[in-house]
Short mmCIF file of C-alpha atoms in Angstrom, two decimals:
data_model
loop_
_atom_site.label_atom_id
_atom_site.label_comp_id
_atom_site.label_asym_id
_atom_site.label_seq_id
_atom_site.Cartn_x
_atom_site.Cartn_y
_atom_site.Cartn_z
CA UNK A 87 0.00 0.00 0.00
CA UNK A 88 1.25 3.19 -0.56
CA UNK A 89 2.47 5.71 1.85
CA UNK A 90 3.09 9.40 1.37
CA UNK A 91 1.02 12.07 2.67
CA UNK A 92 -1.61 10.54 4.30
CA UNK A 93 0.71 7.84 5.62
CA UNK A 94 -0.35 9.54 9.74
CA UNK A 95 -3.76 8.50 8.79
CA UNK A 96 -2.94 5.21 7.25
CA UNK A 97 -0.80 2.91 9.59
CA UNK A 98 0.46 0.01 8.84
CA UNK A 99 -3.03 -2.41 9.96
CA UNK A 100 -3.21 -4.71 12.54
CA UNK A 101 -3.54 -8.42 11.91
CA UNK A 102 -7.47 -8.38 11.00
CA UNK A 103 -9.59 -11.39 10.20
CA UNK A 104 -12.91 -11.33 7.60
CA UNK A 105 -15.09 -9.57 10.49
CA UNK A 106 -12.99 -8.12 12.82
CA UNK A 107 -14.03 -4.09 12.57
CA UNK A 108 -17.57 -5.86 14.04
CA UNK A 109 -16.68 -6.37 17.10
CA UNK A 110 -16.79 -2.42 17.99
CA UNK A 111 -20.30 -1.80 18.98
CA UNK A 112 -20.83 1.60 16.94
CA UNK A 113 -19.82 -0.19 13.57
CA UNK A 114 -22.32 -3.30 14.12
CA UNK A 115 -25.58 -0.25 14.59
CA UNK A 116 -24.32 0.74 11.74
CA UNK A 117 -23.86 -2.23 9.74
CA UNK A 118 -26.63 -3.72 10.87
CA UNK A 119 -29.18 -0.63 10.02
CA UNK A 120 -27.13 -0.30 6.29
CA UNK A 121 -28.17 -4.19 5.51
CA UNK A 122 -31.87 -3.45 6.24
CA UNK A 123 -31.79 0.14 4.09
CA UNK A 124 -29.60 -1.56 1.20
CA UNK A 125 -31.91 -4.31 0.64
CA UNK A 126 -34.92 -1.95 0.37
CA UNK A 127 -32.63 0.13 -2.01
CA UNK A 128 -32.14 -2.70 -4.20
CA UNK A 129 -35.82 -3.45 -4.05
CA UNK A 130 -36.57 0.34 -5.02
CA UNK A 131 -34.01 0.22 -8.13
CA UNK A 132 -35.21 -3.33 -9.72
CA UNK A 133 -38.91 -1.96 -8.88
CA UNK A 134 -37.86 1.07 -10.81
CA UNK A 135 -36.13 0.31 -13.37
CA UNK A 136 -39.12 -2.13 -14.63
CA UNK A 137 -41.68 0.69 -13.85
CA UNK A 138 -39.66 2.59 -16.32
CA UNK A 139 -39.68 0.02 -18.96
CA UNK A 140 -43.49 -1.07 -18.51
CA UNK A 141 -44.48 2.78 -19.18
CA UNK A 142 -42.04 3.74 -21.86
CA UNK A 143 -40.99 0.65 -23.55
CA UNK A 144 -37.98 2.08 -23.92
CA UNK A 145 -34.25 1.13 -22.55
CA UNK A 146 -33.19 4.83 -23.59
CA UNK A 147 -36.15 5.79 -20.66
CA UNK A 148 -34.15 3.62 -18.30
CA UNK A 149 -30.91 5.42 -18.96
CA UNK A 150 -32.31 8.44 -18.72
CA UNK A 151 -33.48 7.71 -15.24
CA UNK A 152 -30.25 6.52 -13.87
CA UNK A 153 -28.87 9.67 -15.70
CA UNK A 154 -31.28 11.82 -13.23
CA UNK A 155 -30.88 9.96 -10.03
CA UNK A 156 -26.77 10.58 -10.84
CA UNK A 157 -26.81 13.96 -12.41
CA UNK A 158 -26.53 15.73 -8.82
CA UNK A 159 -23.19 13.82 -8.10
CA UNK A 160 -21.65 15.18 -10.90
CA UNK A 161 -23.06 18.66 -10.65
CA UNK A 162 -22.74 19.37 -7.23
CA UNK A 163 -20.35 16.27 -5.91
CA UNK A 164 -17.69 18.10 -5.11
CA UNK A 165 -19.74 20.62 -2.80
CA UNK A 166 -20.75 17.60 -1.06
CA UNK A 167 -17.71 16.64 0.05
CA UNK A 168 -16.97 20.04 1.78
CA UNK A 169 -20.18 19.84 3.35
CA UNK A 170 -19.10 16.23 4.89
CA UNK A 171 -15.38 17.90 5.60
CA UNK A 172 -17.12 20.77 7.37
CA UNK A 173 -20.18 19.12 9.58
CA UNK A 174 -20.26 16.31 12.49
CA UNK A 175 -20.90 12.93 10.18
CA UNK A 176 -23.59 11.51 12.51
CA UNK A 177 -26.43 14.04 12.46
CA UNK A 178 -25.71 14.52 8.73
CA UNK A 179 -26.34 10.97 8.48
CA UNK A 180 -29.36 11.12 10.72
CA UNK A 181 -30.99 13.81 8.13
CA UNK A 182 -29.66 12.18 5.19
CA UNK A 183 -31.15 8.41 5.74
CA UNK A 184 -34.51 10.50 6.80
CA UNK A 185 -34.90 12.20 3.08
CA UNK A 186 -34.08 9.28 1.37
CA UNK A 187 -36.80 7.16 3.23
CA UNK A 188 -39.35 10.05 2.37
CA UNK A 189 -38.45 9.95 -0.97
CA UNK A 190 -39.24 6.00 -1.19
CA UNK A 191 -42.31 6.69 0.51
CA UNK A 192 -43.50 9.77 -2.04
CA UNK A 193 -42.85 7.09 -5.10
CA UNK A 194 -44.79 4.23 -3.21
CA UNK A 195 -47.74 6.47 -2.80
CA UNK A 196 -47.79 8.05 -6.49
CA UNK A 197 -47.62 4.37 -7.70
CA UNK A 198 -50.07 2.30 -5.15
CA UNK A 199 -52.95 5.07 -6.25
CA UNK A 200 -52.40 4.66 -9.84
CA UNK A 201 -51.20 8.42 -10.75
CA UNK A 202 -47.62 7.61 -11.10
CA UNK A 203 -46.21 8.67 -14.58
CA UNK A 204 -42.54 8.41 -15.97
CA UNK A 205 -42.08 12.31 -15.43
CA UNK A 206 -42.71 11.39 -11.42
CA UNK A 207 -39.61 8.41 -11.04
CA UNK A 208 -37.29 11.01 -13.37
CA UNK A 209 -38.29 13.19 -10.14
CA UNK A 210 -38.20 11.23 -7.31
CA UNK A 211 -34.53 9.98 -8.88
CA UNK A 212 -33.25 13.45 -9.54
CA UNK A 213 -34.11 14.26 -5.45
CA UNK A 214 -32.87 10.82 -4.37
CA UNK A 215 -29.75 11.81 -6.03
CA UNK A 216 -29.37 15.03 -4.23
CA UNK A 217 -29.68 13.95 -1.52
CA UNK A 218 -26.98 11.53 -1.95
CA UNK A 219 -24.31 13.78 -2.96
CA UNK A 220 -24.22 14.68 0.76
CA UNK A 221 -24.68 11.08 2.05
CA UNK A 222 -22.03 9.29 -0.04
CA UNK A 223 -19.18 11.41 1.14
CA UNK A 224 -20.54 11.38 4.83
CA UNK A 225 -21.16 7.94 5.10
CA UNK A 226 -17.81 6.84 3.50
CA UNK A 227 -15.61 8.86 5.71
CA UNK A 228 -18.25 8.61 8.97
CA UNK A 229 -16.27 4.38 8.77
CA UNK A 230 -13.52 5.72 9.84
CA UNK A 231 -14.56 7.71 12.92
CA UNK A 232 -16.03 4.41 13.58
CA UNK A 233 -13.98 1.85 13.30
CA UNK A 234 -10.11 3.56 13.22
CA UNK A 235 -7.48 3.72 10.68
CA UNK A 236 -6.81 -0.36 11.69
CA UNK A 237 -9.60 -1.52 10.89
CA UNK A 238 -10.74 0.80 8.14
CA UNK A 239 -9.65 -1.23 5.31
CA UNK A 240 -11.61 -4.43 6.74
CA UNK A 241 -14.47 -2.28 7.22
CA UNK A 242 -14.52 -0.77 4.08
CA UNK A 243 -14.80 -4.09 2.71
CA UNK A 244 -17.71 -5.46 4.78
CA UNK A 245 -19.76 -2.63 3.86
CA UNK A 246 -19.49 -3.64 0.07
CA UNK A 247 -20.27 -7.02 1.51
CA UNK A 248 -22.65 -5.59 3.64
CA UNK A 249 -24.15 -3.56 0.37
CA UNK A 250 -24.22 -7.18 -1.82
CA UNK A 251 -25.52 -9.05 0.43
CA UNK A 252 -29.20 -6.54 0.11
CA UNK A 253 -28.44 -7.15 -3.42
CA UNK A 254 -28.63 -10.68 -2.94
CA UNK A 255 -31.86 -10.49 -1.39
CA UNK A 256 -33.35 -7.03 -2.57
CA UNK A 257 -33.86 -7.91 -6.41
CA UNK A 258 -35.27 -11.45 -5.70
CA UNK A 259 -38.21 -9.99 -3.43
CA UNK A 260 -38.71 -7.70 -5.56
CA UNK A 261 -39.37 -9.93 -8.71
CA UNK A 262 -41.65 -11.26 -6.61
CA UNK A 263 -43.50 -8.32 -5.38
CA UNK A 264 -43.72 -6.62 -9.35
CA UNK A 265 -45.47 -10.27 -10.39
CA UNK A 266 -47.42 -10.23 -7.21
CA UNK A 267 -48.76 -7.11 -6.55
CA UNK A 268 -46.87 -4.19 -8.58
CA UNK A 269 -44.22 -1.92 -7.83
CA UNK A 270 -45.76 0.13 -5.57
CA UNK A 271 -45.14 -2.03 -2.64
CA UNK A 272 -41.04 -2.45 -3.40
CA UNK A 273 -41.00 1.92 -3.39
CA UNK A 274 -43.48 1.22 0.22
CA UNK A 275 -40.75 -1.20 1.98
CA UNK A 276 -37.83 0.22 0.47
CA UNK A 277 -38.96 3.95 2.23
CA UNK A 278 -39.86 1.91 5.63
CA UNK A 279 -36.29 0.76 5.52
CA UNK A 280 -34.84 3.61 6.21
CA UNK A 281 -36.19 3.66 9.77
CA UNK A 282 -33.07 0.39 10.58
CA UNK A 283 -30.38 3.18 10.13
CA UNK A 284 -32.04 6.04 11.78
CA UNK A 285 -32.37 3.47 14.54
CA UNK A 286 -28.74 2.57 14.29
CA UNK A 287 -27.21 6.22 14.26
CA UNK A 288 -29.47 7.36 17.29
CA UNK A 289 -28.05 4.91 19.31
CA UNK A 290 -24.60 4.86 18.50
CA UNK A 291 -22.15 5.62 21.97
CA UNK A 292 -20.50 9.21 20.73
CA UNK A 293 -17.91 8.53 23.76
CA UNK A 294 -16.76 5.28 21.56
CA UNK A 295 -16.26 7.23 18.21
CA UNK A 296 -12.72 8.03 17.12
CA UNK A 297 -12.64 12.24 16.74
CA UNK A 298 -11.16 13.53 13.95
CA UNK A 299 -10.35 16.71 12.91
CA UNK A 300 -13.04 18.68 10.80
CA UNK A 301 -11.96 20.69 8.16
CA UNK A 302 -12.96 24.82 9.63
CA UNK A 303 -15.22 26.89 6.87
CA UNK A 304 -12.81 28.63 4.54
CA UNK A 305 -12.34 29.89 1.22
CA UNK A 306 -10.78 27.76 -1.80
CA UNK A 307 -11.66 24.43 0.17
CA UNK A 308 -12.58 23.16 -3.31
CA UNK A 309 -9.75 24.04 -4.72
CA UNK A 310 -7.53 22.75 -2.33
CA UNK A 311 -9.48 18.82 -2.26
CA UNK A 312 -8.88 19.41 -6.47
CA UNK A 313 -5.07 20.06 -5.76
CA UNK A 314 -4.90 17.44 -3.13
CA UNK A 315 -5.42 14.99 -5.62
CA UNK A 316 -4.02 16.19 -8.72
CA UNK A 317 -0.21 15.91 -6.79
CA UNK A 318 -0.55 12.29 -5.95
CA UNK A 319 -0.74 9.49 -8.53
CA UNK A 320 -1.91 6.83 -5.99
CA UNK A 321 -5.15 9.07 -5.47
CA UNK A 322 -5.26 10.30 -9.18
CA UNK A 323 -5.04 7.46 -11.19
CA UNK A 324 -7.22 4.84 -9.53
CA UNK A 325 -10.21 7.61 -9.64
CA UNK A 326 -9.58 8.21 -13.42
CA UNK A 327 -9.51 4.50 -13.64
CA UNK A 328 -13.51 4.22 -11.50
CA UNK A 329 -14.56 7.38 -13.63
CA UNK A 330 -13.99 5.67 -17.17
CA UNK A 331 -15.75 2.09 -15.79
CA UNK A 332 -18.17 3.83 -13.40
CA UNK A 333 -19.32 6.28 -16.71
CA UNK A 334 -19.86 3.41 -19.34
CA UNK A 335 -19.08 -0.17 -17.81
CA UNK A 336 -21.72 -0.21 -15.13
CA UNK A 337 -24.87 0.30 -16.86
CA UNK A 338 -26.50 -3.16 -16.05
CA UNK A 339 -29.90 -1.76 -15.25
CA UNK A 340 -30.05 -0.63 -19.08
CA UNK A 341 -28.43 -3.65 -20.43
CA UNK A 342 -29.99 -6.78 -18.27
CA UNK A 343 -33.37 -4.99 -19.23
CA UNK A 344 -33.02 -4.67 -22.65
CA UNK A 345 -31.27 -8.49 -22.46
CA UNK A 346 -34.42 -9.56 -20.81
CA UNK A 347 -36.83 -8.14 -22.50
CA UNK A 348 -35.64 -8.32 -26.30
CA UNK A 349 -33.18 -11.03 -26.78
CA UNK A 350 -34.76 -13.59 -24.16
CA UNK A 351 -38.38 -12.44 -23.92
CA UNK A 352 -38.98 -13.23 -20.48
CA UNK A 353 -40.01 -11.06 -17.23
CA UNK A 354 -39.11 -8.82 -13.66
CA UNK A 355 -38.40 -12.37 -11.95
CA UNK A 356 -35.61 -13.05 -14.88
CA UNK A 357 -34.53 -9.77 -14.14
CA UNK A 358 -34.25 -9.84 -10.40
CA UNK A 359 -32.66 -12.97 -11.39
CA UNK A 360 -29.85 -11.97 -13.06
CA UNK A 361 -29.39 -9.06 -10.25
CA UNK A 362 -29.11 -11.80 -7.69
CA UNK A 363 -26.27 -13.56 -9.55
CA UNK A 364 -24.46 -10.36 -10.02
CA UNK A 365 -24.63 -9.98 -6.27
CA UNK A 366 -23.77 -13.10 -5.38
CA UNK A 367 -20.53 -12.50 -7.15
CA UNK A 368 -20.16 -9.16 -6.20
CA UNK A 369 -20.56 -10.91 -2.17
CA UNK A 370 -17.72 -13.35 -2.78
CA UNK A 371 -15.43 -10.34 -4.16
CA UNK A 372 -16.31 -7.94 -1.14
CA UNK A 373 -15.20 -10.78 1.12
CA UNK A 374 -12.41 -11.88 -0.61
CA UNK A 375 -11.07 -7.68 0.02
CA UNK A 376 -11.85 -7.71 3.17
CA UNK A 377 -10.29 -11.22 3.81
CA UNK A 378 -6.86 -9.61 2.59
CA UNK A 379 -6.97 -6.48 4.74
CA UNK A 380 -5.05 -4.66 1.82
CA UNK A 381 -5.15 -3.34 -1.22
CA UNK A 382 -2.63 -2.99 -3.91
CA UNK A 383 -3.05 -1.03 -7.06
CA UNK A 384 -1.70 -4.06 -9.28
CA UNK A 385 -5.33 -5.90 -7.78
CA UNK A 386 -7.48 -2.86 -9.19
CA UNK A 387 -5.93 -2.54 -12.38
CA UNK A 388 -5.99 -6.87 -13.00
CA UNK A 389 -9.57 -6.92 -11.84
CA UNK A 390 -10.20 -3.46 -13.79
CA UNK A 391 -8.90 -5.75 -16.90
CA UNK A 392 -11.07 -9.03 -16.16
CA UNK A 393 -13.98 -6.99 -15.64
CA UNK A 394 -14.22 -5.38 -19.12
CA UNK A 395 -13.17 -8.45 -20.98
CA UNK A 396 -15.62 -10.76 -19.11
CA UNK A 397 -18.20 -8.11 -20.36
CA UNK A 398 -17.53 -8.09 -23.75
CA UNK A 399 -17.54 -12.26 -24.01
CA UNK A 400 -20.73 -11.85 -22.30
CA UNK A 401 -22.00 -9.65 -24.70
CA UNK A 402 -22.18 -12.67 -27.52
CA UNK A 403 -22.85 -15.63 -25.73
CA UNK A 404 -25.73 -17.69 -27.74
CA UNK A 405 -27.46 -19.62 -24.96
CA UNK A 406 -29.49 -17.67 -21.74
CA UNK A 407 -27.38 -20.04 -19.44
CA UNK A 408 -23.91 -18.95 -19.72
CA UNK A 409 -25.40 -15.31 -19.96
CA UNK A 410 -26.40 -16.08 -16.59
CA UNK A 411 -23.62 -17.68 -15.18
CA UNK A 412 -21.37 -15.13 -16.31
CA UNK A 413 -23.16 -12.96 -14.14
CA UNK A 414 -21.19 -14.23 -10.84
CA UNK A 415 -17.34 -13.07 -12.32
CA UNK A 416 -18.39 -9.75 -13.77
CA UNK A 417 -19.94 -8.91 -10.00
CA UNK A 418 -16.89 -10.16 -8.46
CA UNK A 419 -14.46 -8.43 -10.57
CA UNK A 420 -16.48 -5.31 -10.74
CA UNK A 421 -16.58 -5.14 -7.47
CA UNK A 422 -13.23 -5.84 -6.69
CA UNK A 423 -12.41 -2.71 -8.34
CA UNK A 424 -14.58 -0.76 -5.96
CA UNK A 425 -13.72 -2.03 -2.98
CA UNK A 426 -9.68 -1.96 -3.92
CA UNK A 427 -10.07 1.64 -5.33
CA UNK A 428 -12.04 2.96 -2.31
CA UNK A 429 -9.88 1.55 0.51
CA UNK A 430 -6.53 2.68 -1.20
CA UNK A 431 -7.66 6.07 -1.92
CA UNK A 432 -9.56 5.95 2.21
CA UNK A 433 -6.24 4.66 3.72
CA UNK A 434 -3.81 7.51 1.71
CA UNK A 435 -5.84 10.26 2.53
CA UNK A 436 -5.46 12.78 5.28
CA UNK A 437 -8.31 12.56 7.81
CA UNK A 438 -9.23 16.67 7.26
CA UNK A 439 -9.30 15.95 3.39
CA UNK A 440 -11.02 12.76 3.36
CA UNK A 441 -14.65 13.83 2.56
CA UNK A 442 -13.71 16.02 -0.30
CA UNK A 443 -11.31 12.94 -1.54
CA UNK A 444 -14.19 10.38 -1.22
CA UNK A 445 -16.94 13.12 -2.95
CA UNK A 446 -14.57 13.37 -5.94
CA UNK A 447 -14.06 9.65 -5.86
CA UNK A 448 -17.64 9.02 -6.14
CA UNK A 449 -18.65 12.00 -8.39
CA UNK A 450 -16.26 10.49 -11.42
CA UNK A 451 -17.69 6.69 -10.28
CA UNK A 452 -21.12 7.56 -10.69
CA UNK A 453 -21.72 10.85 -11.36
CA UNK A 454 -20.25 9.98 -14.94
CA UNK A 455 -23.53 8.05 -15.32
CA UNK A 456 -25.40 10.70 -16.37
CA UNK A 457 -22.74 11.45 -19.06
CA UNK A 458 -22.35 7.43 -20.14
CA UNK A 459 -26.45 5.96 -19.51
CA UNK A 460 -27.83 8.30 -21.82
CA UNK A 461 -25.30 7.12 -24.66
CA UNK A 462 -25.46 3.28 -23.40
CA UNK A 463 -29.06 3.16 -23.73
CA UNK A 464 -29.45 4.81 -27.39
CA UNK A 465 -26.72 2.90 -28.33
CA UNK A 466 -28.25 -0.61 -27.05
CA UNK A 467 -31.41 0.80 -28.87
CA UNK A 468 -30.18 1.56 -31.83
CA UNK A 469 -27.60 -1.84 -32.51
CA UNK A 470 -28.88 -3.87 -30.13
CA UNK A 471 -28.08 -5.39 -26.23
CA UNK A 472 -25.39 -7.37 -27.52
CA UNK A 473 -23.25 -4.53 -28.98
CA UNK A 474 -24.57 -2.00 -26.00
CA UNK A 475 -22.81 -4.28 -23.59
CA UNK A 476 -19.51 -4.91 -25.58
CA UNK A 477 -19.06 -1.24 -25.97
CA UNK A 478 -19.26 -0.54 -22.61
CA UNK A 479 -16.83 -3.31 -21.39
CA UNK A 480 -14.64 -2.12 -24.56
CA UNK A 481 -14.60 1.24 -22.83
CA UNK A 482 -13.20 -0.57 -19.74
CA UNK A 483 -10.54 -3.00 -20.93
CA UNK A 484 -9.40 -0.46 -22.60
CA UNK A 485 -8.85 2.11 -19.54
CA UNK A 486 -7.83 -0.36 -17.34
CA UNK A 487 -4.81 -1.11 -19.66
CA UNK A 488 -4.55 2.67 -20.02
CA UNK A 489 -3.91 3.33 -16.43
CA UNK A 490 -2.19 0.47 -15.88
CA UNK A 491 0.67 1.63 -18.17
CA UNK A 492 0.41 4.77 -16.27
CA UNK A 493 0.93 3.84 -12.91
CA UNK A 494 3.51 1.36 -13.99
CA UNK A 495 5.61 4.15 -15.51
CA UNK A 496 4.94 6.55 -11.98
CA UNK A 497 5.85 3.47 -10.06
CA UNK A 498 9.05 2.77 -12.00
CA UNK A 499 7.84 -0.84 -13.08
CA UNK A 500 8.19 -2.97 -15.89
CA UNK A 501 7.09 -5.71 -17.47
CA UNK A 502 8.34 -9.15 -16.81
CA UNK A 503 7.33 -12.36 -18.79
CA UNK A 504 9.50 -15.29 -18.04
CA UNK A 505 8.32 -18.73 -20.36
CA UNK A 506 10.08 -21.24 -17.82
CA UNK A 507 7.96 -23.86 -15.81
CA UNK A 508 6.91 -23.26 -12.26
CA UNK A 509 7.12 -19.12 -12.85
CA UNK A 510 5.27 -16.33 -12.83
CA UNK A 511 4.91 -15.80 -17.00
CA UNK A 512 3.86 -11.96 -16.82
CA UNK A 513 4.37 -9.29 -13.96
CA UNK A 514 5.42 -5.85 -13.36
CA UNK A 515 9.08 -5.64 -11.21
CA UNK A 516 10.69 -2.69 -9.95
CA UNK A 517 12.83 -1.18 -12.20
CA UNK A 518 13.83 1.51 -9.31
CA UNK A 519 12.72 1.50 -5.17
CA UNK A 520 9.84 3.45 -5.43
CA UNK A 521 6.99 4.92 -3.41
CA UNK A 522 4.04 3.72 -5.99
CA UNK A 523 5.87 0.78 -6.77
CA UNK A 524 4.85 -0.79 -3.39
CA UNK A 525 1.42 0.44 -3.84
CA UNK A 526 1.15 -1.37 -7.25
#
């Protein structure tokens, strides 16, 4: 892992095993409130997403959606991110979590009465997703006033767990519910969920939390996060790296839609089916991270590379089967990436720059949707699922090789490829003792 700047933030961690940042009592409210939200989140986006389809026909409606609920990240982001510097994390929290619930709620009512239109979810997701440019930031770096720079990186990990593990169980119920009874009761459950981490934050011990220094109101704390970044290549690179695969190789909602609905003809439960399997992948690779405690930069960019090319042989396999199978690696590889990219970038950051880090890391990761979904879904109308998918794990092979190349040449590596028996055929060694080099 890389040193540097934030190196008084980032000690070297303790000895940590799969769960260990749960045995403090504050992280387990927390955790335990985030699995109950998450799942109804997951519930709320399948319940969506098909909502959107069933009134438009239209996988170009779909992107446009996720384009709203993401627009504010990239917008405003940045802002965010001071905001999270600036205030105490909990009662953000408290206010955030509350919002999103209502806005869950608003969308369950519009739909149970039979008034919802496709002008009302682009709303609901454009508020949702102002609300979240606040959150994100304030939840990531809230972990570490938690937990402690030890167990951070362990932490960080279990909450992707924590976040696929709703995903395992979030888009199967709400298959379910859509075939059952309609959508409107996913939007009802998903806003009651909210009450778990309300529940969680109000009873957290503040004498147990790990103070950190806030960032005081001044001028040009924008400009200083931007310049923060911009002179280190173990924060720069890895969020270039999110921002190109966050922007075009994470549009599944468009693409499993338009798979389900035009090349295999079937329904919501295939859909929430092919959710689950991402998850279930995306489970094993959040525990897998927060089995190894670390994270290296050479693990981002290899599972950065898998990721896009797993996509694009996905794209053009004939039989339903192995489309679904396939599922598993590109959610474990995808979210590898996130996991490896957000713990690096946590764990070499200064405490008092941390939000503004995290908001930029998150604006380029999804706040690019709005740039990519829009272009994803016309394109996957226009030429079809099967090219809509390849182009956007093109897009992501190719950047991960891009950055790779980059960081190899900061890091002072090169390639290696040795043909002999029992070796390792192809890695990057030190061509100089360097910093980056034993980040990568």
């Amino acid at each position: 892992m890389s040193t540097g700047p934030g190196a008084d933030s980032a000690p070297a961690p303790a000895p940590t095993t799969m769960f260990s940042s749960l045995k403090i009592r504050n992280y387990r409210l927390f955790a335990t409130g985030q699995v109950v939200s998450n799942t109804g989140t997951w519930m709320q986006r399948i319940a969506q997403d098909w909502l959107v389809l069933t009134l438009t026909g239209s996988a170009s409606a779909v992107g446009i959606t996720i384009a709203l609920q993401f627009l504010p990240m990239l917008l405003f982001g940045l802002y965010g991110g001071v905001l999270a510097d600036r205030l105490p994390k909990r009662p953000l929290l408290l206010a955030t979590q509350v919002a999103m619930g209502l806005t869950g709620l608003a969308l369950a009512v519009l739909t149970l009465s039979g008034h919802v239109q496709v002008w009302h979810v682009y709303l609901t997701a454009f508020l949702l997703g102002l609300v979240t440019v606040v959150d994100n930031p304030a939840r990531q770096s809230f972990v570490a006033e938690m937990v402690g720079p030890e167990q951070l990186g362990n932490a960080v990990s279990l909450n992707s767990a924590n976040f696929q593990s709703a995903r395992l169980v979030g888009p199967a119920v709400a298959g379910v519910l859509i075939t059952a009874v309609g959508s409107g009761y996913a939007f009802l459950l998903n806003g009651l969920s909210f009450l778990a981490p309300v529940a969680g934050l109000l009873l957290m011990r503040s004498s147990e939390l790990h103070k950190l220094q806030r960032a005081p109101r001044s001028k040009g704390q924008l400009r200083e996060g931007l310049k923060y970044v911009a002179g280190r290549p173990e924060l720069i690179w890895p969020i270039v790296l999110v921002g190109f695969i966050g922007t075009f190789g994470f549009n599944f909602p468009i693409w499993l839609s338009a798979f389900v609905d035009d090349v295999y003809h079937s329904g919501a439960s295939t859909y929430g089916l092919l959710n689950t399997l991402m998850a279930a992948g995306s489970l094993a690779g959040a525990l897998l991270a927060a089995r190894r405690g670390t994270s290296r930069l050479r693990v981002l960019v290899g599972a950065a590379v898998l990721f896009g090319g797993l996509e694009i042989v996905t794209a053009f396999v004939p039989q339903f089967w192995i489309f679904a199978v396939l599922m598993v690696p590109i959610g474990m590889f995808g979210l590898t990436v996130n996991v490896t990219a957000n713990s690096s970038i946590q764990m070499a950051t200064e405490p008092a720059m941390r939000g503004r880090v995290m908001s930029l890391f998150m604006m380029v990761f999804v706040g690019g949707t709005p740039l990519g979904a829009p272009l994803v879904g016309w394109i996957t109308d226009t030429y079809g699922p099967r090219i809509g998918f390849a182009a956007g794990g093109t897009v992501a092979l190719v950047a991960a090789i891009g950055v790779g190349v980059m960081l190899a040449r900061v890091g002072g590596l090169r390639l290696k490829i040795d043909l002999r028996r029992g070796r390792r055929h192809v890695e990057f060694v030190p061509k100089a003792s360097d910093e980056l080099a034993t980040a990568a």
